[in-house]
mmCIF file of C-alpha atoms in Angstrom:
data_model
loop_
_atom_site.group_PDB
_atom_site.id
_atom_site.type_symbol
_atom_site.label_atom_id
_atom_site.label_comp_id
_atom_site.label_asym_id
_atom_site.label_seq_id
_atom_site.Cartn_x
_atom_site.Cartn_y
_atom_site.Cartn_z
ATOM 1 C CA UNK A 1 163.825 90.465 16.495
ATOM 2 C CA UNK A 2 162.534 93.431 14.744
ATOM 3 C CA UNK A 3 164.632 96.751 16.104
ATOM 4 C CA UNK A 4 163.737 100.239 15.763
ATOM 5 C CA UNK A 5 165.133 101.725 12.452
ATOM 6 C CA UNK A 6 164.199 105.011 12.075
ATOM 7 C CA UNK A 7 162.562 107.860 13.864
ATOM 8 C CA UNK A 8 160.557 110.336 11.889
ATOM 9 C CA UNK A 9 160.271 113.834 13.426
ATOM 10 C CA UNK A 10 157.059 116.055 12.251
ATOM 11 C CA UNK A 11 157.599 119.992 12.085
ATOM 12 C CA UNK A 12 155.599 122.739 11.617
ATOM 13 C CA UNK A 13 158.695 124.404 10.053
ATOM 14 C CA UNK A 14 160.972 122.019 8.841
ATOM 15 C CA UNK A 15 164.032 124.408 8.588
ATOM 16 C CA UNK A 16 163.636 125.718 12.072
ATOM 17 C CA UNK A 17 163.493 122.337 13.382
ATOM 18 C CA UNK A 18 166.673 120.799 10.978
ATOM 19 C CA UNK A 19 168.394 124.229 12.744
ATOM 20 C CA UNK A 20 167.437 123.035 16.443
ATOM 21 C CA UNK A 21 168.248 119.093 15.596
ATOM 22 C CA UNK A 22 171.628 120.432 13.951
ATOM 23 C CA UNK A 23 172.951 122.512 16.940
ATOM 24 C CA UNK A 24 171.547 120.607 19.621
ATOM 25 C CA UNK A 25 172.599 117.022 18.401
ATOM 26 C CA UNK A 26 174.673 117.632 15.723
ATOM 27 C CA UNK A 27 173.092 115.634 13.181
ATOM 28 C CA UNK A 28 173.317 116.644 9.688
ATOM 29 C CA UNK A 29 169.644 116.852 7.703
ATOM 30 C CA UNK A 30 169.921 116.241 3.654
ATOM 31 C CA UNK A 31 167.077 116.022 1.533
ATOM 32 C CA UNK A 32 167.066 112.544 -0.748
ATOM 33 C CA UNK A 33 166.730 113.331 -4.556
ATOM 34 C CA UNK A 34 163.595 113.803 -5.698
ATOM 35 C CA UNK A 35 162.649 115.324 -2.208
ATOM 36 C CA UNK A 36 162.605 119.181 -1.563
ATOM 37 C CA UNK A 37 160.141 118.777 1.794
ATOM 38 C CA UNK A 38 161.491 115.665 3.518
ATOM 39 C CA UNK A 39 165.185 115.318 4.708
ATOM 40 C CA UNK A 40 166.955 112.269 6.236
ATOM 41 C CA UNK A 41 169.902 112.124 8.763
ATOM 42 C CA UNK A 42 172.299 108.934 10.103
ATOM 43 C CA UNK A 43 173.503 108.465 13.626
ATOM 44 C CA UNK A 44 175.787 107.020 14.756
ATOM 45 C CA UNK A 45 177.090 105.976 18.541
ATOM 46 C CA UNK A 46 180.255 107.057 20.540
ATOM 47 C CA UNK A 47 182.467 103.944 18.705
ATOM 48 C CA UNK A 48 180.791 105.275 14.991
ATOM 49 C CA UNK A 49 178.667 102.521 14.920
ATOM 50 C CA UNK A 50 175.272 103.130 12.500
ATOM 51 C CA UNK A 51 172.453 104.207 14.812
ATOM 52 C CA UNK A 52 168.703 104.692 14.266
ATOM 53 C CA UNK A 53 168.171 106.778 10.888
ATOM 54 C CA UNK A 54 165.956 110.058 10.921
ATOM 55 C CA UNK A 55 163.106 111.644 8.984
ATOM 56 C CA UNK A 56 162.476 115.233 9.189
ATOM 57 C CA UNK A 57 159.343 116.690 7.283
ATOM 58 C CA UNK A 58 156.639 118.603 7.566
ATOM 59 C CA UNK A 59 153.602 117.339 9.939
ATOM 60 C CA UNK A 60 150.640 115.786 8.173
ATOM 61 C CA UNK A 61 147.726 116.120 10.846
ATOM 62 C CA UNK A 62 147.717 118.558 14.360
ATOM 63 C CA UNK A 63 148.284 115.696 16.363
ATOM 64 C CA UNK A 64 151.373 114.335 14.239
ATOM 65 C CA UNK A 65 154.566 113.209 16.897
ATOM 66 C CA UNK A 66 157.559 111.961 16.625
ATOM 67 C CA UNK A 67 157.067 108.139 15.287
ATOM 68 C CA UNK A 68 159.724 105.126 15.802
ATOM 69 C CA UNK A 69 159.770 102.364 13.073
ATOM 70 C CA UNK A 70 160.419 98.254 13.521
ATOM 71 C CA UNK A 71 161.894 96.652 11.073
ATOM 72 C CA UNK A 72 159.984 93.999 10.128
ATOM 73 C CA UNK A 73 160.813 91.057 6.921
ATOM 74 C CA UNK A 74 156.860 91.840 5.240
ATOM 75 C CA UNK A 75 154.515 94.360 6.082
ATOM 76 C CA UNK A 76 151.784 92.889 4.938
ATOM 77 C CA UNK A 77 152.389 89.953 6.486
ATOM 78 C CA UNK A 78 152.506 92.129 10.182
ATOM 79 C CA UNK A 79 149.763 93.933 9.609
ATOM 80 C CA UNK A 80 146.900 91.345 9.963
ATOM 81 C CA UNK A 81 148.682 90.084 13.105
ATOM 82 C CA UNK A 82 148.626 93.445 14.824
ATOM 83 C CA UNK A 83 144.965 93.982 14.184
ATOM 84 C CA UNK A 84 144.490 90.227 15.677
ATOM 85 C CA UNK A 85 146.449 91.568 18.802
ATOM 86 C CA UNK A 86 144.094 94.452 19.378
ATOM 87 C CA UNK A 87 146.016 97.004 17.479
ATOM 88 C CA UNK A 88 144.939 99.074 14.530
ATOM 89 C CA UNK A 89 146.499 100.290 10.893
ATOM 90 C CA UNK A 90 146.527 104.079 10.382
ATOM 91 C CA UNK A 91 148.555 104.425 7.368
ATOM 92 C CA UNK A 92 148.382 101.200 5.402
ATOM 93 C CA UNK A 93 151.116 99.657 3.289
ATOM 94 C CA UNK A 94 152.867 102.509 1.498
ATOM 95 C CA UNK A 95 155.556 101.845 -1.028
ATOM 96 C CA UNK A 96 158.410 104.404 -0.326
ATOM 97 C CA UNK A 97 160.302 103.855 -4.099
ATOM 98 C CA UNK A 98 163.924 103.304 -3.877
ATOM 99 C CA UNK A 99 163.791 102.904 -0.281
ATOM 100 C CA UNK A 100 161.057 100.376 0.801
ATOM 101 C CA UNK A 101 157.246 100.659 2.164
ATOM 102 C CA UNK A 102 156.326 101.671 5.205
ATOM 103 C CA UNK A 103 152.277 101.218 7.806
ATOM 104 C CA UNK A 104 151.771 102.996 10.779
ATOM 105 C CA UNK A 105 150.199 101.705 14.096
ATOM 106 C CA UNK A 106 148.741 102.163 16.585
ATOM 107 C CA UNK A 107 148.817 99.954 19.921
ATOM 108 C CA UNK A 108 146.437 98.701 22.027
ATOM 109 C CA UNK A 109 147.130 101.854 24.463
ATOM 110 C CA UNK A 110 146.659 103.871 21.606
ATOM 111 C CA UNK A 111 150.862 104.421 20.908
ATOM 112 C CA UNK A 112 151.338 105.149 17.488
ATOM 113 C CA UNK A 113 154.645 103.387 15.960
ATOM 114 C CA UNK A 114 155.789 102.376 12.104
ATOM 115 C CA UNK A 115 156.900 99.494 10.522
ATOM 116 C CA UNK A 116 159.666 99.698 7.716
ATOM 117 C CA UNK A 117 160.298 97.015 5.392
ATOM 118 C CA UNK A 118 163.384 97.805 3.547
ATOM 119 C CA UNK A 119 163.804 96.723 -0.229
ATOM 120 C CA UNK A 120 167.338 95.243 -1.463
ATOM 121 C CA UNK A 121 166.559 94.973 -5.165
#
């Protein structure tokens, strides 16, 4: 069952909103190398279990909101399914290198939401 895996957070000002996510939540931002505009944070619950993982950057479009990602075994086999189910593909399949590819959604209500597809090789 494909869980959500990541929540990526849009700013207009990426260092004023690691500073809010930092004090209010404690969460600790750090860009991945090769990155100097994007920076990724863990959680983890009460027991320090992993939780969802975080994305912090700065917002692509005016309308841009915070977006939560499935995990799903192929993208490209997911994305023909949700356009069957009404649903359309915003961003299409975008290799993220070293990390995996990711698409972005949007629902039949109009919801936008991602789907990750992690590489292990």
């Amino acid at each position: 069952m494909p869980t959500v895996v990541h929540l990526d957070i849009p700013a207009e000002v990426p260092d004023r909103a690691r500073t809010f996510y930092e004090k209010l939540f404690h969460w600790k931002f750090e860009a991945p190398p090769g990155y100097t505009d994007y920076f990724l944070s863990a959680t983890t619950d009460e027991q320090g279990k992993p939780g969802v993982g975080l994305g912090l950057g700065k917002r692509g479009a005016p309308d841009q909101r915070i977006t939560a990602y499935f995990d799903v075994d192929s993208i490209p086999a997911t994305l023909p399914l949700v356009e069957q189910l009404g649903g359309k593909v915003v961003v299409p399949y975008t290799p993220i290198p070293g990390y995996g590819a990711l698409a972005v959604c949007t629902d039949t209500e109009n919801n936008t939401f991602g789907l990750w597809e992690t590489h292990t090789g």
